[in-house]
Short mmCIF file of C-alpha atoms and ligand atoms in Angstrom, two decimals:
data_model
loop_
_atom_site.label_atom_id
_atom_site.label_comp_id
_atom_site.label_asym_id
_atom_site.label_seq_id
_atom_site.Cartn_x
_atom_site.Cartn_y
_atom_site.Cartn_z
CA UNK A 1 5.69 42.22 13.95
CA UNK A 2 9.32 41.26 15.50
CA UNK A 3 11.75 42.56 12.45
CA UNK A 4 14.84 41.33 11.57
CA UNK A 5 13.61 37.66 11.41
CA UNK A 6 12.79 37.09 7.68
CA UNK A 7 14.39 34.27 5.89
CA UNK A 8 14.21 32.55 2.72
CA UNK A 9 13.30 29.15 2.83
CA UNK A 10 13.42 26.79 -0.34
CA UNK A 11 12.01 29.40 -2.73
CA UNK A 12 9.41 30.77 0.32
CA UNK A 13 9.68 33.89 1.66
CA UNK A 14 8.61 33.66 5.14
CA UNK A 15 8.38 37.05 7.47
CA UNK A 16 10.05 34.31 10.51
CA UNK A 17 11.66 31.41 10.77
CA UNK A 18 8.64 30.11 12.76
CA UNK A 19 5.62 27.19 11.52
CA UNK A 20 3.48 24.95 13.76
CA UNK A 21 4.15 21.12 13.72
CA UNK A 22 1.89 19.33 11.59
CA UNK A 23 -0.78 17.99 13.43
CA UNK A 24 -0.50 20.60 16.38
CA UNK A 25 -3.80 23.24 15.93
CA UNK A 26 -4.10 22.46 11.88
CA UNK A 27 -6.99 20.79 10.88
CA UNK A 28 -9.23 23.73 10.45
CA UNK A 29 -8.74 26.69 8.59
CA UNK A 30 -9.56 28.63 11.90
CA UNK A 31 -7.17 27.18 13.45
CA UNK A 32 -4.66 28.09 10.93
CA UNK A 33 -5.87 31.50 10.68
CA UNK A 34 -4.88 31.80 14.55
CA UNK A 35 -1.97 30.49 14.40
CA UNK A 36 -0.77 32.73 11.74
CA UNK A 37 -2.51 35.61 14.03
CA UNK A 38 -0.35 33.89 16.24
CA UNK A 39 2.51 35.64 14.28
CA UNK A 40 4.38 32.58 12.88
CA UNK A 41 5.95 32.48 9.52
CA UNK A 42 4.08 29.85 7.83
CA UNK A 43 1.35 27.86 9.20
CA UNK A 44 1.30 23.54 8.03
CA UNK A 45 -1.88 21.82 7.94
CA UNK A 46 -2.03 17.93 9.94
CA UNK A 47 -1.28 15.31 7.29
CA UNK A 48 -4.25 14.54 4.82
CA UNK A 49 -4.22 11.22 2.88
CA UNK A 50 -6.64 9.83 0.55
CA UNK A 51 -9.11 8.50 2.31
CA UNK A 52 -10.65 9.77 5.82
CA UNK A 53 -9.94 8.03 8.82
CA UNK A 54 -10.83 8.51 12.31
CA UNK A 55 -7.57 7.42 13.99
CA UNK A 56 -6.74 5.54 17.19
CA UNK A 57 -9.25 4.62 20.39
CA UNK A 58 -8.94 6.68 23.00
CA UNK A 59 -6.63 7.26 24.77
CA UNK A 60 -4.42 9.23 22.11
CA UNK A 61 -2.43 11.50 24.34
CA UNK A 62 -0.70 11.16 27.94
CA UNK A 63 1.46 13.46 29.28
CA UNK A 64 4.95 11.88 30.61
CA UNK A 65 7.86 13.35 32.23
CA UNK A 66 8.81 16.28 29.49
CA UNK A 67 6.96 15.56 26.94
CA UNK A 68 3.84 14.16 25.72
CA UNK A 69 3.01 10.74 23.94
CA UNK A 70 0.53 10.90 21.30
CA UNK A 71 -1.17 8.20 19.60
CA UNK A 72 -3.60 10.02 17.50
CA UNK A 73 -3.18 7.53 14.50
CA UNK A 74 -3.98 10.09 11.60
CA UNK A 75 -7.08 11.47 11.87
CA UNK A 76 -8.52 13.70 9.03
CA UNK A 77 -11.33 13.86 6.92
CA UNK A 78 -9.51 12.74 3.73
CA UNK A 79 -7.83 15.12 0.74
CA UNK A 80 -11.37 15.86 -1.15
CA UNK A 81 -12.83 17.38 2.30
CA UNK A 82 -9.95 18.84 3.44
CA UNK A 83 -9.44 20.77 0.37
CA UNK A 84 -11.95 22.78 1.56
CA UNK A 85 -11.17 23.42 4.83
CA UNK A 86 -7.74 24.40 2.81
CA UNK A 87 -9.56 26.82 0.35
CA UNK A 88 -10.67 28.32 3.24
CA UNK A 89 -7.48 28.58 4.94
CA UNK A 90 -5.27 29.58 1.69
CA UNK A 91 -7.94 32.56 1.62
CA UNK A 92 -8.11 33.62 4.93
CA UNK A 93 -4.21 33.48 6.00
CA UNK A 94 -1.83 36.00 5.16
CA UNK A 95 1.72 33.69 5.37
CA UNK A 96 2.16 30.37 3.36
CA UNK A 97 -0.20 27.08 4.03
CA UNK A 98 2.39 24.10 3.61
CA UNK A 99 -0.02 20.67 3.50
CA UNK A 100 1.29 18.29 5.16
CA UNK A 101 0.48 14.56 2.89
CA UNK A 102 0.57 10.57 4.25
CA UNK A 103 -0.07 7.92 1.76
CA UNK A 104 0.02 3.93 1.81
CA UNK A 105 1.77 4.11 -1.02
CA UNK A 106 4.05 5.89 -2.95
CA UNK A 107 1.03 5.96 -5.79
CA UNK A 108 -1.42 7.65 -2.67
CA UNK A 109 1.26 10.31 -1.98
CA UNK A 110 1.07 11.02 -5.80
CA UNK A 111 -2.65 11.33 -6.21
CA UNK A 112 -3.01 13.76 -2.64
CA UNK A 113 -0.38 16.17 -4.02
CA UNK A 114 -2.06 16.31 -7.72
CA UNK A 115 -5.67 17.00 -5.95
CA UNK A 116 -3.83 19.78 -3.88
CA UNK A 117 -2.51 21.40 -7.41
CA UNK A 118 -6.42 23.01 -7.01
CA UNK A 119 -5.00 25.17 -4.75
CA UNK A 120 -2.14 28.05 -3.83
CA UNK A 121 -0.71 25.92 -1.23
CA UNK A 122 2.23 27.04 -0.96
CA UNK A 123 4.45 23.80 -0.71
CA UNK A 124 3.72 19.92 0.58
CA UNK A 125 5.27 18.27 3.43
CA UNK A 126 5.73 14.69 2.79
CA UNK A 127 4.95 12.92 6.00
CA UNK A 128 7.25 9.60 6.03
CA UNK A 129 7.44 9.23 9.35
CA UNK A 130 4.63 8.61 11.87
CA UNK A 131 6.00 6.56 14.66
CA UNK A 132 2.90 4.09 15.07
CA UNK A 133 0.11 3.87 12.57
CA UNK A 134 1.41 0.75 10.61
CA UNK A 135 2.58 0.79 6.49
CA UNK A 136 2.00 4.45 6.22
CA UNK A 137 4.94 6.10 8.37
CA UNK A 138 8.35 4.66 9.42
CA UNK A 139 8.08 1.99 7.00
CA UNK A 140 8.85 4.22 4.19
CA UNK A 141 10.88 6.25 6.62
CA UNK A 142 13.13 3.93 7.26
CA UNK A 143 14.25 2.81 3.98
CA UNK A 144 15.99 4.85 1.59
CA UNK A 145 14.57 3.51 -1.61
CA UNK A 146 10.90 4.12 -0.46
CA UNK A 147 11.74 7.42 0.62
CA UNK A 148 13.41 8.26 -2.97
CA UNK A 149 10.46 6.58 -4.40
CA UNK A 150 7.83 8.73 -2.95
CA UNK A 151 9.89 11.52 -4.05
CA UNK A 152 10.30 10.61 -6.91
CA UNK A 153 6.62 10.14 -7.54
CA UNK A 154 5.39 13.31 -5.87
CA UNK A 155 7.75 15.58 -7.86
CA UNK A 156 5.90 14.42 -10.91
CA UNK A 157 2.89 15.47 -10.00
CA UNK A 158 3.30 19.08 -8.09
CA UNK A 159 5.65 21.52 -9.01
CA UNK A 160 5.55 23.15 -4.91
CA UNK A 161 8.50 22.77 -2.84
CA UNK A 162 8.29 19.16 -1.46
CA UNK A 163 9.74 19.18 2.04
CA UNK A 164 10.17 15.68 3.93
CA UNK A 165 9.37 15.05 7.12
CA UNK A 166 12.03 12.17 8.84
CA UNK A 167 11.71 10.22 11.53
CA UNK A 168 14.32 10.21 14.65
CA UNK A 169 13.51 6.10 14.93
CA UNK A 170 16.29 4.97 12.86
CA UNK A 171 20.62 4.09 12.87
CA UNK A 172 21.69 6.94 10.29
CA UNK A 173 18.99 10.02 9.74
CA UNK A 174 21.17 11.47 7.65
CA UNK A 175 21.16 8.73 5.16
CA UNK A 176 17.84 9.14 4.88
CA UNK A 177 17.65 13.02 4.17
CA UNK A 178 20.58 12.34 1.77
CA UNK A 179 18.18 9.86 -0.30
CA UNK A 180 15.47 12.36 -0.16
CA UNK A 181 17.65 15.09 -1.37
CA UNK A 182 19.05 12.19 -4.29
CA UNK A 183 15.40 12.41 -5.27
CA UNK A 184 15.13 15.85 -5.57
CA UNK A 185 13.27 17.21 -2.07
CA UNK A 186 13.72 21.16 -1.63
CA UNK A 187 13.81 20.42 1.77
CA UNK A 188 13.93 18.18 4.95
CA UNK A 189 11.91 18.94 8.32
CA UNK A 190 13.52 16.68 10.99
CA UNK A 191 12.24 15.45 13.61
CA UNK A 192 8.64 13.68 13.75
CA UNK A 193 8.24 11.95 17.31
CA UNK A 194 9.86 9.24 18.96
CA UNK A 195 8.48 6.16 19.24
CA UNK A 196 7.35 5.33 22.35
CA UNK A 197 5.20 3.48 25.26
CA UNK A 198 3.44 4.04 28.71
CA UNK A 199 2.25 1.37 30.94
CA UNK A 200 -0.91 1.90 34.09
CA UNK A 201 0.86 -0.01 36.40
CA UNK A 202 -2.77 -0.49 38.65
CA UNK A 203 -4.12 -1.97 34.94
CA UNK A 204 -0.96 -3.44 34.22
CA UNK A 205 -1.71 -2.77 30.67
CA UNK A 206 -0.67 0.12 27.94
CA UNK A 207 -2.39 3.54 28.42
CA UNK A 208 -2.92 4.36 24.61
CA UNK A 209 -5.85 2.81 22.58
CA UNK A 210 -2.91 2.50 20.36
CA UNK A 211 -0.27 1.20 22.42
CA UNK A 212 2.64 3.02 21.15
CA UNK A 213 2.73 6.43 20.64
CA UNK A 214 5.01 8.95 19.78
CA UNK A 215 7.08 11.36 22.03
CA UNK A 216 7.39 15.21 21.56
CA UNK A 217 8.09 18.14 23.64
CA UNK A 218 11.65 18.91 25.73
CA UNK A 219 12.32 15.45 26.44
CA UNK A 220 13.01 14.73 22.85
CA UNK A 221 14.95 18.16 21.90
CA UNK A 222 18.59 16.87 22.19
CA UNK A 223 17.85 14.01 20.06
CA UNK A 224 16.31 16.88 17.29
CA UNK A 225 19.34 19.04 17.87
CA UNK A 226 21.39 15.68 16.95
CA UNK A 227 19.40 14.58 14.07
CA UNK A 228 19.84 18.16 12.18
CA UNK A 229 23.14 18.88 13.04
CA UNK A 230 24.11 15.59 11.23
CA UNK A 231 21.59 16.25 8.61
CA UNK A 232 23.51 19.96 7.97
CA UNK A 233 26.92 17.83 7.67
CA UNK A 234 25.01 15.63 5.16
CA UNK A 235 22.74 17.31 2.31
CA UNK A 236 22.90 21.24 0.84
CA UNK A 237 19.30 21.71 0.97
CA UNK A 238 17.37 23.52 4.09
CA UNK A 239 16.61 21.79 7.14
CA UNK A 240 13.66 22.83 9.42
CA UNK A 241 14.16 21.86 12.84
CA UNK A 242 11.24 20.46 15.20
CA UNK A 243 11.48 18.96 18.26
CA UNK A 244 10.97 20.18 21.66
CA UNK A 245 11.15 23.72 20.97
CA UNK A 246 9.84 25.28 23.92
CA UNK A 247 12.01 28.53 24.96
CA UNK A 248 13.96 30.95 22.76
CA UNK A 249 17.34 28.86 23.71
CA UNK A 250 15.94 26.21 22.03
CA UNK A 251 15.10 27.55 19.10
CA UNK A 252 18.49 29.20 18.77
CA UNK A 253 20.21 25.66 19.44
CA UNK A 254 18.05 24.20 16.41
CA UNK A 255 19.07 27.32 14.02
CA UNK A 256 22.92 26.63 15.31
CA UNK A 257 22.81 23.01 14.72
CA UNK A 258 21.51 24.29 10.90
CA UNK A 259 17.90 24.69 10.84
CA UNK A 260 16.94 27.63 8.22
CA UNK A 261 13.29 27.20 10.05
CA UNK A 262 11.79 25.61 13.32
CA UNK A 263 8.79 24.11 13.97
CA UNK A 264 6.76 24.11 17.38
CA UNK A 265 4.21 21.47 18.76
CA UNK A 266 3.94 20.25 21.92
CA UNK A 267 4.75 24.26 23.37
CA UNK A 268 1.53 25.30 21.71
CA UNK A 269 -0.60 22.63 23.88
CA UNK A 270 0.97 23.95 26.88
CA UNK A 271 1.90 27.60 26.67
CA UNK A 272 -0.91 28.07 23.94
CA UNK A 273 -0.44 30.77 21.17
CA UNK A 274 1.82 33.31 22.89
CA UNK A 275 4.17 31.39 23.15
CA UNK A 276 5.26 32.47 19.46
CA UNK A 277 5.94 35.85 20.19
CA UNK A 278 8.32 34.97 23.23
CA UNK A 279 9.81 33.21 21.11
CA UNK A 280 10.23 35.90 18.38
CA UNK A 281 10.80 38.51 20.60
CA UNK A 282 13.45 36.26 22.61
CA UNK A 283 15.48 35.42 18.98
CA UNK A 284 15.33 39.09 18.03
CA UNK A 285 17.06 40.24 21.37
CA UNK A 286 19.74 37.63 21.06
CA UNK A 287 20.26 38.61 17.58
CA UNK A 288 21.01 42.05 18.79
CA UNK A 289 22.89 41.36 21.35
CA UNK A 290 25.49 39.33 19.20
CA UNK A 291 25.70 42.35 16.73
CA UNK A 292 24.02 40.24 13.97
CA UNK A 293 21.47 41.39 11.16
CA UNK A 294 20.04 38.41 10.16
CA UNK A 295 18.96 35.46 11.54
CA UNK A 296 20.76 33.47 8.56
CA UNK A 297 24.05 34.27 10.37
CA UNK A 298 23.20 31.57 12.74
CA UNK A 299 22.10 28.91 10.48
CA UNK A 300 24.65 25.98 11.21
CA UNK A 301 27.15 28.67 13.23
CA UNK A 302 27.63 25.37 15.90
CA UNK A 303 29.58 23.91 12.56
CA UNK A 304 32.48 26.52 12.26
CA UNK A 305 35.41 25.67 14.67
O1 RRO B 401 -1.58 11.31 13.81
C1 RRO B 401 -0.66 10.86 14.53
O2 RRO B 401 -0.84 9.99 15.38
C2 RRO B 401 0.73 11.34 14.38
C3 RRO B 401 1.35 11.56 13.17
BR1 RRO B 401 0.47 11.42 11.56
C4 RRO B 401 2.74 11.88 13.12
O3 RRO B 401 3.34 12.06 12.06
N1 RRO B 401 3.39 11.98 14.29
C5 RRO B 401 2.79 11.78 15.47
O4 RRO B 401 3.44 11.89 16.52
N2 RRO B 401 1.45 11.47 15.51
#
């Protein structure tokens, strides 16, 4: 294990700074279980909502220039199966499980996080903020009084930490994370994916089954290095970065901007699980070199001038 990395992170104690993004290798609990082999610092499970669905036609995912474009449309078996897949995982992992939760409603958001009280999860990510499956994401994302709402509603039911998840498609982010925080969030994990689009130009039509998709990977890190540096200036509770984390440099940039933890997707699908420990190993060697102890030292350092 790389040392020196520990943090605490809204009541968590998490041996690294480092999760997986929802979505990215978390459906199963064998998944989980190797990404937390992996070495990361918490593993989060892909959003579960009340009932199953099977998502979007193919295609879901096309790889662009830096990124990738996704258009899975929230697939998952619904909370009642997954709950077992996340018995098994709560069991079999040794770092927190944070679920990550989608409803239609702030009423569904309520009922997934009371049926996940079964188990020692150890906190709930409120996903508010898929780009392109329609009335479930970005429209409560985008609107402060929905995201308070759903809050509001989920804090009644679940005494976990209840981190949100924002989305990069809108004027002021930090408007958003300040309603959130209004409503009493322990945290706020920005960014979700862009929204975006490809077009075959031999069909002449949209690649995705779903037509939009959403963007992730280094094309989209500057615009998460944005987002939580204005988020720091804007609410007192922890931030975890995500977007386009793909070297060590990266992940420093988040912390600096004033991430207290990182998430990593689109890296996984295409450096696969080792690239964790590069980028554990690669943080704990910069650490050193700038004489530091803890990685706290550079949470939001970019903000002192
Ligand atoms: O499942 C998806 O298509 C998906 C989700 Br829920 C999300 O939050 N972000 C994303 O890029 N894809």
């Amino acid at each position: 294990m790389v040392r020196g990395l520990k943090i605490e992170l809204a009541g968590l104690r998490l041996r690294n700074p480092l999760m997986n993004a929802s979505g990215v290798f978390s459906l199963t609990a064998l998944s989980l279980k190797r990404l937390a082999e992996a070495g990361l610092g918490a593993v989060v499970t892909k959003s579960v909502g009340l009932e199953a669905r099977t998502g979007h036609p193919n295609p879901t995912v096309v790889e662009v220039e830096y990124g990738l474009l996704n258009s899975m449309g929230l697939p998952n078996p619904g909370v009642d199966m997954a709950l077992r897949e996340m018995r098994k995982a709560v069991t079999s992992v040794d770092v927190p499980v944070i679920a990550s939760v989608y409803g239609f409603s702030p009423q569904e958001f309520r009922e997934v996080a009371k049926r996940l009280n079964r188990l020692p999860i150890s906190a709930l990510e409120l996903n508010v903020s898929c780009p392109h499956v329609r009335e479930v994401g970005v429209e409560i994302g985008q609107n402060e009084e929905a995201i308070a709402e759903v809050v509001s509603k989920v804090k009644g039911a679940t005494r976990k930490p209840i981190f949100v998840k924002l989305t990069p498609n809108v004027t002021d982010i930090a408007r958003m994370a300040e309603a959130a925080e209004r409503a009493g969030a322990s945290g706020i994990t920005a960014i979700n994916t862009v929204k975006a689009m490809a077009i075959d130009v031999e069909m002449g039509t949209p690649i995705l089954g779903g037509r939009f998709g959403g963007l992730s990977g280094p094309a989209i890190k500057p615009v998460a290095v944005r987002c939580v540096y204005e988020i720091y200036d804007a609410v007192r509770i922890p931030i975890i970065g995500c977007g386009g984390i793909t070297r060590w440099q990266d992940a420093a940039e988040l912390l600096m901007a004033g991430a207290s933890a990182l998430q990593v997707g689109t890296a996984i699908m295409h450096n696969d699980l080792p690239v964790f420990r590069e980028l554990l190993t690669g943080l704990k060697s910069f650490l050193e070199r700038r004489g530091l102890k803890t990685v706290r030292e550079f949470i939001g350092s970019a903000h002192r001038r």
